[in-house]
mmCIF file of C-alpha atoms and ligand atoms in Angstrom:
data_model
loop_
_atom_site.group_PDB
_atom_site.id
_atom_site.type_symbol
_atom_site.label_atom_id
_atom_site.label_comp_id
_atom_site.label_asym_id
_atom_site.label_seq_id
_atom_site.Cartn_x
_atom_site.Cartn_y
_atom_site.Cartn_z
ATOM 1 C CA MET A 127 100.250 -35.285 130.025
ATOM 2 C CA PRO A 128 103.572 -36.185 132.898
ATOM 3 C CA GLU A 129 104.453 -39.318 130.993
ATOM 4 C CA ASN A 130 103.489 -40.994 135.043
ATOM 5 C CA GLU A 131 100.455 -39.594 134.946
ATOM 6 C CA LYS A 132 97.214 -42.557 133.884
ATOM 7 C CA LYS A 133 95.423 -41.426 130.999
ATOM 8 C CA LYS A 134 92.120 -41.244 131.437
ATOM 9 C CA VAL A 135 89.743 -43.882 129.514
ATOM 10 C CA ILE A 136 87.353 -43.554 126.952
ATOM 11 C CA LEU A 137 84.398 -46.177 125.696
ATOM 12 C CA SER A 138 82.456 -45.381 122.297
ATOM 13 C CA GLY A 139 80.352 -47.855 120.758
ATOM 14 C CA ILE A 140 78.604 -47.907 117.033
ATOM 15 C CA GLN A 141 75.662 -50.035 116.119
ATOM 16 C CA PRO A 142 76.451 -52.392 112.377
ATOM 17 C CA SER A 143 72.728 -51.370 111.902
ATOM 18 C CA GLY A 144 73.355 -50.227 108.224
ATOM 19 C CA ALA A 145 76.132 -48.304 106.341
ATOM 20 C CA PHE A 146 77.553 -44.930 108.489
ATOM 21 C CA THR A 147 76.006 -41.807 107.885
ATOM 22 C CA LEU A 148 77.336 -37.922 107.636
ATOM 23 C CA GLY A 149 75.409 -38.198 110.844
ATOM 24 C CA ASN A 150 77.499 -41.347 112.958
ATOM 25 C CA TYR A 151 80.904 -39.847 111.363
ATOM 26 C CA VAL A 152 80.497 -36.242 112.413
ATOM 27 C CA GLY A 153 78.978 -36.664 115.722
ATOM 28 C CA ALA A 154 81.275 -39.751 116.595
ATOM 29 C CA ILE A 155 83.225 -41.322 114.641
ATOM 30 C CA LYS A 156 86.023 -38.713 113.724
ATOM 31 C CA ASN A 157 86.406 -37.510 117.530
ATOM 32 C CA TRP A 158 86.962 -41.093 117.795
ATOM 33 C CA ALA A 159 90.072 -40.422 116.231
ATOM 34 C CA LYS A 160 90.936 -37.167 117.636
ATOM 35 C CA LEU A 161 90.891 -38.223 121.254
ATOM 36 C CA GLN A 162 93.647 -41.647 120.477
ATOM 37 C CA ASP A 163 96.759 -39.826 121.559
ATOM 38 C CA ASP A 164 95.907 -38.609 124.360
ATOM 39 C CA TYR A 165 93.286 -41.182 126.313
ATOM 40 C CA ASP A 166 93.338 -44.585 126.210
ATOM 41 C CA CYS A 167 90.734 -45.411 123.894
ATOM 42 C CA LEU A 168 88.790 -48.619 123.946
ATOM 43 C CA TYR A 169 86.057 -48.824 120.723
ATOM 44 C CA MET A 170 84.031 -51.194 119.785
ATOM 45 C CA ILE A 171 80.958 -52.698 117.134
ATOM 46 C CA ALA A 172 77.945 -52.870 118.925
ATOM 47 C CA ASP A 173 76.534 -56.153 117.235
ATOM 48 C CA MET A 174 74.331 -57.446 120.521
ATOM 49 C CA HIS A 175 72.995 -53.328 120.606
ATOM 50 C CA ALA A 176 72.077 -54.357 116.059
ATOM 51 C CA ILE A 177 69.693 -57.513 117.310
ATOM 52 C CA THR A 178 67.398 -55.267 119.288
ATOM 53 C CA VAL A 179 65.710 -54.515 116.012
ATOM 54 C CA ARG A 180 65.357 -57.342 113.163
ATOM 55 C CA GLN A 181 68.161 -58.770 111.287
ATOM 56 C CA ASP A 182 69.230 -60.784 108.906
ATOM 57 C CA PRO A 183 71.891 -63.245 110.665
ATOM 58 C CA ALA A 184 74.239 -63.227 106.737
ATOM 59 C CA LYS A 185 73.591 -59.819 106.176
ATOM 60 C CA LEU A 186 74.078 -58.757 109.920
ATOM 61 C CA ARG A 187 77.769 -60.487 109.394
ATOM 62 C CA GLN A 188 78.667 -58.277 106.804
ATOM 63 C CA ASN A 189 78.108 -55.100 108.348
ATOM 64 C CA THR A 190 80.078 -55.773 111.296
ATOM 65 C CA MET A 191 82.523 -56.590 109.627
ATOM 66 C CA GLU A 192 82.078 -53.248 106.971
ATOM 67 C CA ALA A 193 81.830 -51.601 110.540
ATOM 68 C CA TYR A 194 85.260 -52.677 111.257
ATOM 69 C CA ALA A 195 86.248 -51.978 108.860
ATOM 70 C CA ALA A 196 84.953 -47.835 108.691
ATOM 71 C CA ILE A 197 85.972 -46.729 112.188
ATOM 72 C CA VAL A 198 89.673 -47.994 110.613
ATOM 73 C CA ALA A 199 89.055 -46.084 107.671
ATOM 74 C CA CYS A 200 87.617 -43.051 109.300
ATOM 75 C CA GLY A 201 91.155 -43.446 111.632
ATOM 76 C CA VAL A 202 90.967 -45.626 114.358
ATOM 77 C CA ASP A 203 93.720 -46.478 114.538
ATOM 78 C CA PRO A 204 93.662 -50.793 116.069
ATOM 79 C CA GLU A 205 97.604 -49.916 116.891
ATOM 80 C CA ASN A 206 96.955 -47.691 119.690
ATOM 81 C CA SER A 207 93.143 -47.898 120.857
ATOM 82 C CA VAL A 208 91.475 -51.163 121.266
ATOM 83 C CA ALA A 209 88.821 -51.343 118.903
ATOM 84 C CA PHE A 210 86.636 -55.331 118.813
ATOM 85 C CA ILE A 211 82.786 -56.160 118.333
ATOM 86 C CA GLN A 212 81.591 -56.641 121.063
ATOM 87 C CA SER A 213 79.854 -60.221 121.143
ATOM 88 C CA HIS A 214 83.547 -61.285 121.553
ATOM 89 C CA VAL A 215 84.073 -60.447 124.681
ATOM 90 C CA PRO A 216 82.118 -61.849 126.807
ATOM 91 C CA THR A 217 81.868 -59.494 130.367
ATOM 92 C CA HIS A 218 79.584 -57.271 128.723
ATOM 93 C CA ALA A 219 76.260 -59.854 128.342
ATOM 94 C CA GLN A 220 77.596 -60.947 132.288
ATOM 95 C CA LEU A 221 77.870 -57.662 133.847
ATOM 96 C CA ASN A 222 74.790 -56.280 131.723
ATOM 97 C CA TRP A 223 72.690 -58.912 134.325
ATOM 98 C CA LEU A 224 73.989 -56.978 136.840
ATOM 99 C CA LEU A 225 73.476 -53.920 136.459
ATOM 100 C CA ALA A 226 69.902 -55.315 135.289
ATOM 101 C CA CYS A 227 68.747 -55.895 138.973
ATOM 102 C CA SER A 228 70.126 -52.392 140.062
ATOM 103 C CA THR A 229 67.855 -50.418 137.319
ATOM 104 C CA GLN A 230 64.023 -49.650 137.168
ATOM 105 C CA PHE A 231 61.341 -50.792 134.953
ATOM 106 C CA GLY A 232 60.481 -47.278 135.486
ATOM 107 C CA GLU A 233 63.692 -45.629 134.523
ATOM 108 C CA LEU A 234 63.765 -47.317 130.832
ATOM 109 C CA SER A 235 59.795 -46.753 130.307
ATOM 110 C CA ARG A 236 61.078 -43.505 130.179
ATOM 111 C CA MET A 237 64.005 -43.690 127.520
ATOM 112 C CA THR A 238 62.867 -41.724 124.244
ATOM 113 C CA GLN A 239 64.678 -43.666 122.313
ATOM 114 C CA PHE A 240 62.866 -46.904 123.399
ATOM 115 C CA LYS A 241 59.435 -44.428 122.529
ATOM 116 C CA ASP A 242 60.314 -44.019 118.927
ATOM 117 C CA LYS A 243 62.074 -47.593 117.675
ATOM 118 C CA SER A 244 58.769 -49.370 119.699
ATOM 119 C CA ALA A 245 56.585 -47.054 117.746
ATOM 120 C CA LYS A 246 58.675 -47.400 114.415
ATOM 121 C CA HIS A 247 58.665 -51.792 114.867
ATOM 122 C CA PRO A 248 55.090 -52.785 116.916
ATOM 123 C CA ASP A 249 55.184 -55.889 115.445
ATOM 124 C CA ASP A 250 58.531 -56.882 117.483
ATOM 125 C CA ILE A 251 58.713 -54.317 121.372
ATOM 126 C CA ASN A 252 61.040 -56.996 121.893
ATOM 127 C CA ALA A 253 62.678 -57.571 126.173
ATOM 128 C CA GLY A 254 66.131 -56.675 124.443
ATOM 129 C CA LEU A 255 64.952 -53.137 123.056
ATOM 130 C CA PHE A 256 63.450 -52.224 126.095
ATOM 131 C CA THR A 257 66.983 -53.364 128.345
ATOM 132 C CA TYR A 258 68.903 -51.882 125.357
ATOM 133 C CA PRO A 259 70.050 -48.818 127.904
ATOM 134 C CA VAL A 260 71.350 -51.520 130.368
ATOM 135 C CA LEU A 261 73.824 -52.984 128.201
ATOM 136 C CA MET A 262 75.188 -49.940 127.001
ATOM 137 C CA ALA A 263 76.067 -49.123 131.113
ATOM 138 C CA ALA A 264 77.249 -52.396 130.934
ATOM 139 C CA ASP A 265 79.913 -52.222 127.902
ATOM 140 C CA ILE A 266 81.079 -48.468 129.643
ATOM 141 C CA LEU A 267 81.563 -49.408 133.058
ATOM 142 C CA ALA A 268 82.732 -52.450 132.311
ATOM 143 C CA TYR A 269 85.781 -50.468 131.785
ATOM 144 C CA ASN A 270 85.358 -48.223 133.698
ATOM 145 C CA ALA A 271 85.564 -45.145 131.319
ATOM 146 C CA ASP A 272 85.712 -41.617 132.263
ATOM 147 C CA LEU A 273 84.075 -40.773 128.429
ATOM 148 C CA VAL A 274 81.669 -41.477 126.626
ATOM 149 C CA PRO A 275 82.259 -39.572 122.841
ATOM 150 C CA VAL A 276 78.809 -40.022 121.859
ATOM 151 C CA GLY A 277 75.966 -37.987 119.781
ATOM 152 C CA VAL A 278 73.484 -35.447 121.423
ATOM 153 C CA ASP A 279 70.519 -38.782 121.036
ATOM 154 C CA GLN A 280 72.876 -40.840 123.518
ATOM 155 C CA LYS A 281 72.540 -38.208 126.444
ATOM 156 C CA GLN A 282 69.426 -39.863 127.963
ATOM 157 C CA HIS A 283 71.493 -42.970 127.850
ATOM 158 C CA LEU A 284 74.581 -41.711 129.703
ATOM 159 C CA GLU A 285 72.391 -40.256 132.237
ATOM 160 C CA LEU A 286 70.990 -43.578 133.166
ATOM 161 C CA THR A 287 74.581 -45.238 133.021
ATOM 162 C CA ARG A 288 75.783 -42.587 135.486
ATOM 163 C CA ASN A 289 72.363 -43.753 137.586
ATOM 164 C CA VAL A 290 73.012 -47.086 137.667
ATOM 165 C CA ALA A 291 76.618 -46.613 138.711
ATOM 166 C CA GLN A 292 75.786 -44.998 141.466
ATOM 167 C CA ARG A 293 73.002 -46.787 142.955
ATOM 168 C CA PHE A 294 75.472 -50.319 142.440
ATOM 169 C CA ASN A 295 78.459 -48.123 144.162
ATOM 170 C CA GLN A 296 75.992 -47.011 147.252
ATOM 171 C CA ARG A 297 74.536 -51.374 147.529
ATOM 172 C CA TYR A 298 77.806 -52.566 147.261
ATOM 173 C CA GLY A 299 80.678 -50.352 148.102
ATOM 174 C CA GLU A 300 82.405 -48.273 145.112
ATOM 175 C CA LEU A 301 83.625 -49.189 142.246
ATOM 176 C CA PHE A 302 82.465 -47.976 139.575
ATOM 177 C CA THR A 303 83.510 -44.573 137.251
ATOM 178 C CA LEU A 304 80.267 -42.355 137.083
ATOM 179 C CA PRO A 305 80.870 -41.518 133.376
ATOM 180 C CA ASP A 306 80.748 -37.916 131.227
ATOM 181 C CA GLY A 307 79.488 -37.711 127.977
ATOM 182 C CA TYR A 308 82.176 -35.569 125.360
ATOM 183 C CA ILE A 309 78.739 -34.667 123.327
ATOM 184 C CA PRO A 310 80.802 -32.621 120.177
ATOM 185 C CA PRO A 311 80.198 -28.810 120.699
ATOM 186 C CA LYS A 312 79.137 -28.464 116.780
ATOM 187 C CA GLY A 313 77.960 -31.498 114.888
ATOM 188 C CA ALA A 314 76.476 -33.545 117.798
ATOM 189 C CA LYS A 315 73.005 -34.080 116.000
ATOM 190 C CA ILE A 316 72.976 -33.605 111.885
ATOM 191 C CA MET A 317 70.076 -33.416 110.738
ATOM 192 C CA SER A 318 68.244 -35.461 107.323
ATOM 193 C CA LEU A 319 68.557 -33.687 104.284
ATOM 194 C CA ALA A 320 65.407 -35.112 103.189
ATOM 195 C CA ASP A 321 63.415 -33.319 106.753
ATOM 196 C CA PRO A 322 65.555 -31.209 108.709
ATOM 197 C CA THR A 323 63.991 -31.499 111.808
ATOM 198 C CA LYS A 324 64.983 -35.256 112.126
ATOM 199 C CA LYS A 325 67.956 -36.619 113.065
ATOM 200 C CA MET A 326 69.709 -38.174 110.022
ATOM 201 C CA SER A 327 69.783 -41.723 110.814
ATOM 202 C CA LYS A 328 71.297 -44.454 109.157
ATOM 203 C CA SER A 329 67.607 -47.022 109.431
ATOM 204 C CA ASP A 330 65.672 -44.091 107.743
ATOM 205 C CA GLU A 331 64.048 -45.631 105.114
ATOM 206 C CA ASN A 332 64.297 -42.172 102.889
ATOM 207 C CA GLN A 333 67.440 -42.703 101.103
ATOM 208 C CA ASN A 334 67.939 -39.307 100.091
ATOM 209 C CA GLY A 335 67.938 -37.550 103.288
ATOM 210 C CA CYS A 336 70.424 -39.556 104.558
ATOM 211 C CA ILE A 337 74.419 -39.081 103.555
ATOM 212 C CA TYR A 338 76.547 -42.313 103.378
ATOM 213 C CA ILE A 339 80.516 -41.613 104.100
ATOM 214 C CA LEU A 340 80.827 -44.625 101.748
ATOM 215 C CA ASP A 341 78.436 -42.457 99.171
ATOM 216 C CA ASP A 342 80.618 -41.559 95.472
ATOM 217 C CA LYS A 343 81.168 -37.704 94.994
ATOM 218 C CA ASP A 344 77.787 -37.566 92.257
ATOM 219 C CA THR A 345 75.828 -38.986 94.486
ATOM 220 C CA ILE A 346 77.276 -36.799 97.482
ATOM 221 C CA ILE A 347 76.328 -33.319 95.426
ATOM 222 C CA ARG A 348 72.928 -34.845 93.269
ATOM 223 C CA LYS A 349 71.705 -35.568 97.555
ATOM 224 C CA PHE A 350 72.897 -32.250 98.755
ATOM 225 C CA LYS A 351 71.269 -30.315 95.757
ATOM 226 C CA ARG A 352 67.536 -31.641 96.505
ATOM 227 C CA ALA A 353 68.318 -31.272 100.288
ATOM 228 C CA VAL A 354 65.129 -29.518 101.063
ATOM 229 C CA THR A 355 65.681 -26.037 102.491
ATOM 230 C CA ASP A 356 63.608 -22.727 103.026
ATOM 231 C CA SER A 357 61.877 -20.140 100.899
ATOM 232 C CA GLU A 358 64.844 -17.451 101.341
ATOM 233 C CA THR A 359 67.287 -16.814 99.648
ATOM 234 C CA VAL A 360 70.054 -15.783 102.279
ATOM 235 C CA VAL A 361 72.746 -17.904 103.703
ATOM 236 C CA ARG A 362 72.862 -17.397 107.089
ATOM 237 C CA TYR A 363 72.303 -18.856 110.478
ATOM 238 C CA ALA A 364 69.125 -18.375 112.731
ATOM 239 C CA GLU A 365 66.023 -20.189 114.130
ATOM 240 C CA GLY A 366 63.371 -21.631 111.879
ATOM 241 C CA LYS A 367 66.180 -22.075 109.251
ATOM 242 C CA ASP A 368 66.513 -25.402 109.952
ATOM 243 C CA GLY A 369 67.561 -26.967 106.615
ATOM 244 C CA ILE A 370 70.479 -24.739 106.065
ATOM 245 C CA ASN A 371 71.045 -24.396 109.978
ATOM 246 C CA ASN A 372 71.964 -27.786 108.863
ATOM 247 C CA LEU A 373 74.029 -27.221 105.820
ATOM 248 C CA MET A 374 76.154 -24.741 107.582
ATOM 249 C CA THR A 375 76.933 -26.711 110.700
ATOM 250 C CA ILE A 376 78.256 -29.632 107.981
ATOM 251 C CA TYR A 377 80.177 -26.959 105.703
ATOM 252 C CA SER A 378 81.654 -25.522 108.935
ATOM 253 C CA VAL A 379 82.218 -28.882 110.418
ATOM 254 C CA VAL A 380 83.697 -30.477 106.981
ATOM 255 C CA THR A 381 86.113 -27.191 106.374
ATOM 256 C CA GLY A 382 86.779 -25.495 109.930
ATOM 257 C CA LYS A 383 84.895 -22.055 108.779
ATOM 258 C CA ASN A 384 82.810 -20.946 111.279
ATOM 259 C CA TYR A 385 79.523 -19.391 110.511
ATOM 260 C CA ASP A 386 80.047 -15.521 109.739
ATOM 261 C CA GLU A 387 82.293 -16.863 107.453
ATOM 262 C CA ILE A 388 80.524 -18.821 105.898
ATOM 263 C CA GLU A 389 77.856 -16.203 105.705
ATOM 264 C CA ARG A 390 80.724 -13.686 103.816
ATOM 265 C CA GLU A 391 81.699 -16.525 101.467
ATOM 266 C CA PHE A 392 77.786 -17.134 100.213
ATOM 267 C CA ASP A 393 76.400 -13.563 100.467
ATOM 268 C CA GLY A 394 74.971 -12.235 97.001
ATOM 269 C CA LYS A 395 75.245 -16.300 96.175
ATOM 270 C CA GLY A 396 71.956 -18.174 96.307
ATOM 271 C CA TYR A 397 71.409 -21.662 98.097
ATOM 272 C CA GLY A 398 72.032 -23.885 94.898
ATOM 273 C CA ASP A 399 75.666 -22.125 94.593
ATOM 274 C CA PHE A 400 75.965 -22.946 98.991
ATOM 275 C CA LYS A 401 74.377 -26.899 98.283
ATOM 276 C CA THR A 402 76.960 -27.337 95.407
ATOM 277 C CA ALA A 403 80.126 -25.641 97.602
ATOM 278 C CA VAL A 404 78.837 -28.197 100.834
ATOM 279 C CA GLY A 405 78.425 -31.174 98.385
ATOM 280 C CA GLU A 406 81.966 -30.784 96.818
ATOM 281 C CA ALA A 407 83.186 -30.171 100.455
ATOM 282 C CA VAL A 408 82.053 -33.285 101.888
ATOM 283 C CA SER A 409 82.948 -35.163 99.401
ATOM 284 C CA ASP A 410 86.121 -33.803 99.395
ATOM 285 C CA HIS A 411 86.745 -34.262 103.072
ATOM 286 C CA LEU A 412 85.223 -37.946 102.477
ATOM 287 C CA LYS A 413 87.370 -39.486 100.312
ATOM 288 C CA PRO A 414 90.088 -40.389 101.983
ATOM 289 C CA VAL A 415 87.948 -42.456 104.103
ATOM 290 C CA LYS A 416 86.481 -44.265 101.205
ATOM 291 C CA ASP A 417 89.826 -44.875 99.602
ATOM 292 C CA ASN A 418 91.174 -46.448 103.346
ATOM 293 C CA PHE A 419 87.791 -48.686 103.101
ATOM 294 C CA ASP A 420 88.395 -49.833 99.912
ATOM 295 C CA ARG A 421 91.881 -51.124 101.128
ATOM 296 C CA ILE A 422 91.153 -52.187 104.056
ATOM 297 C CA ILE A 423 87.358 -54.242 103.290
ATOM 298 C CA SER A 424 89.924 -56.852 101.065
ATOM 299 C CA ASP A 425 92.033 -57.634 103.443
ATOM 300 C CA LYS A 426 89.829 -59.938 105.851
ATOM 301 C CA LYS A 427 93.284 -61.327 107.312
ATOM 302 C CA TYR A 428 94.340 -57.660 108.594
ATOM 303 C CA LEU A 429 90.989 -57.562 109.835
ATOM 304 C CA GLN A 430 90.812 -60.292 112.104
ATOM 305 C CA GLU A 431 94.211 -60.046 113.580
ATOM 306 C CA CYS A 432 92.910 -56.254 114.631
ATOM 307 C CA TYR A 433 89.725 -57.893 115.988
ATOM 308 C CA THR A 434 91.191 -61.056 117.955
ATOM 309 C CA ARG A 435 94.104 -58.701 119.287
ATOM 310 C CA GLY A 436 91.538 -56.398 120.516
ATOM 311 C CA ASP A 437 89.118 -58.105 121.752
ATOM 312 C CA GLU A 438 91.449 -59.645 123.824
ATOM 313 C CA ALA A 439 92.421 -57.098 125.199
ATOM 314 C CA ALA A 440 88.967 -55.634 125.903
ATOM 315 C CA PHE A 441 88.350 -58.848 127.359
ATOM 316 C CA LYS A 442 91.846 -58.786 130.035
ATOM 317 C CA ILE A 443 90.538 -55.466 130.949
ATOM 318 C CA SER A 444 87.150 -55.638 131.640
ATOM 319 C CA ARG A 445 87.691 -58.784 132.782
ATOM 320 C CA LYS A 446 89.156 -57.568 136.830
ATOM 321 C CA ILE A 447 86.364 -54.717 137.006
ATOM 322 C CA VAL A 448 83.423 -57.474 136.354
ATOM 323 C CA SER A 449 84.556 -60.350 138.611
ATOM 324 C CA LYS A 450 85.023 -57.132 141.273
ATOM 325 C CA ALA A 451 81.658 -56.801 140.488
ATOM 326 C CA TYR A 452 79.869 -60.092 140.424
ATOM 327 C CA HIS A 453 81.517 -60.875 144.255
ATOM 328 C CA LYS A 454 80.590 -57.508 145.754
ATOM 329 C CA ALA A 455 77.239 -57.773 145.076
ATOM 330 C CA GLY A 456 77.483 -61.191 146.938
ATOM 331 C CA PHE A 457 78.313 -64.728 144.354
ATOM 332 C CA VAL A 458 80.759 -66.960 145.072
ATOM 333 C CA ASP A 459 84.436 -66.490 144.125
ATOM 334 C CA ARG A 460 85.465 -68.918 141.421
ATOM 335 C CA THR A 461 88.577 -71.079 141.749
HETATM 336 P P1 ATP B 45 69.705 -46.508 114.040
HETATM 337 O O1 ATP B 45 69.283 -45.464 113.218
HETATM 338 O O2 ATP B 45 70.229 -48.127 113.581
HETATM 339 O O3 ATP B 45 69.431 -46.302 115.069
HETATM 340 P P2 ATP B 45 71.819 -44.324 113.777
HETATM 341 O O4 ATP B 45 71.960 -44.267 112.725
HETATM 342 O O5 ATP B 45 71.099 -43.215 115.156
HETATM 343 O O6 ATP B 45 71.826 -45.582 114.216
HETATM 344 P P3 ATP B 45 73.717 -45.354 117.044
HETATM 345 O O7 ATP B 45 74.600 -46.164 116.029
HETATM 346 O O8 ATP B 45 72.671 -45.505 117.056
HETATM 347 O O9 ATP B 45 73.408 -45.033 114.843
HETATM 348 O O10 ATP B 45 74.498 -44.036 116.963
HETATM 349 C C1 ATP B 45 75.965 -43.822 116.482
HETATM 350 C C2 ATP B 45 77.374 -43.161 117.102
HETATM 351 O O11 ATP B 45 76.535 -41.818 115.954
HETATM 352 C C3 ATP B 45 76.079 -41.864 118.113
HETATM 353 O O12 ATP B 45 77.237 -41.506 119.054
HETATM 354 C C4 ATP B 45 75.192 -41.380 117.909
HETATM 355 O O13 ATP B 45 75.224 -40.555 119.018
HETATM 356 C C5 ATP B 45 75.929 -41.016 116.688
HETATM 357 N N1 ATP B 45 74.591 -40.646 115.826
HETATM 358 C C6 ATP B 45 73.606 -40.930 115.085
HETATM 359 N N2 ATP B 45 73.103 -40.019 114.259
HETATM 360 C C7 ATP B 45 73.706 -39.259 114.342
HETATM 361 C C8 ATP B 45 73.885 -37.200 113.267
HETATM 362 N N3 ATP B 45 72.626 -37.703 112.753
HETATM 363 N N4 ATP B 45 74.448 -36.946 113.956
HETATM 364 C C9 ATP B 45 75.557 -36.752 114.869
HETATM 365 N N5 ATP B 45 75.652 -37.935 115.670
HETATM 366 C C10 ATP B 45 75.214 -39.324 115.647
HETATM 367 N N1 LTN B 46 73.362 -46.307 121.451
HETATM 368 C C1 LTN B 46 74.726 -46.407 121.210
HETATM 369 C C2 LTN B 46 75.798 -47.395 120.640
HETATM 370 C C3 LTN B 46 76.434 -48.156 122.050
HETATM 371 C C4 LTN B 46 77.429 -47.241 122.743
HETATM 372 C C5 LTN B 46 77.675 -48.178 123.541
HETATM 373 C C6 LTN B 46 77.167 -45.709 122.810
HETATM 374 C C7 LTN B 46 76.250 -49.177 122.007
HETATM 375 N N2 LTN B 46 76.901 -49.482 123.966
HETATM 376 C C8 LTN B 46 78.574 -47.450 124.481
HETATM 377 C C9 LTN B 46 78.768 -45.236 123.961
HETATM 378 C C10 LTN B 46 79.292 -46.502 124.053
HETATM 379 C C11 LTN B 46 74.044 -45.504 120.151
HETATM 380 O O1 LTN B 46 74.915 -45.034 119.221
HETATM 381 N N3 LTN B 46 73.039 -46.052 119.488
#
């Protein structure tokens, strides 16, 4: 890219709602690190989103620090990207309100994540859970992000963000960039090992279905050995073979091999050998992440310095855009 050309802006976030899974890593964070040199990147820990389901406050604080350490361990470089904590940057909540007034009840009612999560937590269908996508739109639009690297489950929220941005622009005049998703071609939806028709999710109660990026080698191999597959014995990518397809996708992402190569490698071998190979490859791939995490999490001072720098940088950028939005909406400028 020519030196004087402005880089495109990337923003993404992850909720500190528990330990990160292989799905979070493959679908999102792995790509965050990869994009840092070619784009102006902002990455945040979405703690405000996390409280849309009930959290224990002390645990949330701990999870937030661990989540921050984990994204750094996965390769997000706080010197190169703006890595921050959502609740530390007040512009997100400020823009949230403005956008909420440009979002329709009907469109929020159609969000599948809202339907899923309200079915899962019927005793706490709070307004925050309902308006969750508006805050996500604010996260993105406050920086006029061009691209948003996420897993496929976030596609609907991105579509809503574009609609809200467009509506605001039409009502008040051009301000917001309409963002595009950056969804990886492979691994955008890693499935649970225990039920390969269901997304691997960090808030899943079934721990066996989830590989956590900080799991030790034995645990990873044990979980892969137990992975639900099918009654065939041939390792091949095909419709109806959800379990094997999922394992092949995971193996492909961590080794760089394509499906044909994998089929050839395991020609004449059974599922047992394949599962062990996937487990080994995943644990080898995650070993440096785990080592980095153990080092970073014990250095609180370093972590605080990093997020403070990120918080300040994020505020500086978003303050300008959010002030313009307030002005356009008719609020009197602060003196
Ligand atoms: P929760 O269970 O609390 O809803 P989650 O595991 O679904 O959490 P999020 O914090 O909602 O994770 O998502 C963080 C990022 O990881 C998003 O970009 C999301 O699309 C991606 N992601 C989550 N699960 C997967 C998955 N199974 N495969 C690929 N990407 C995923
Ligand atoms: N909703 C996202 C997390 C998230 C996010 C964002 C992702 C919150 N704000 C802004 C991209 C951009 C999720 O993964 N569940």
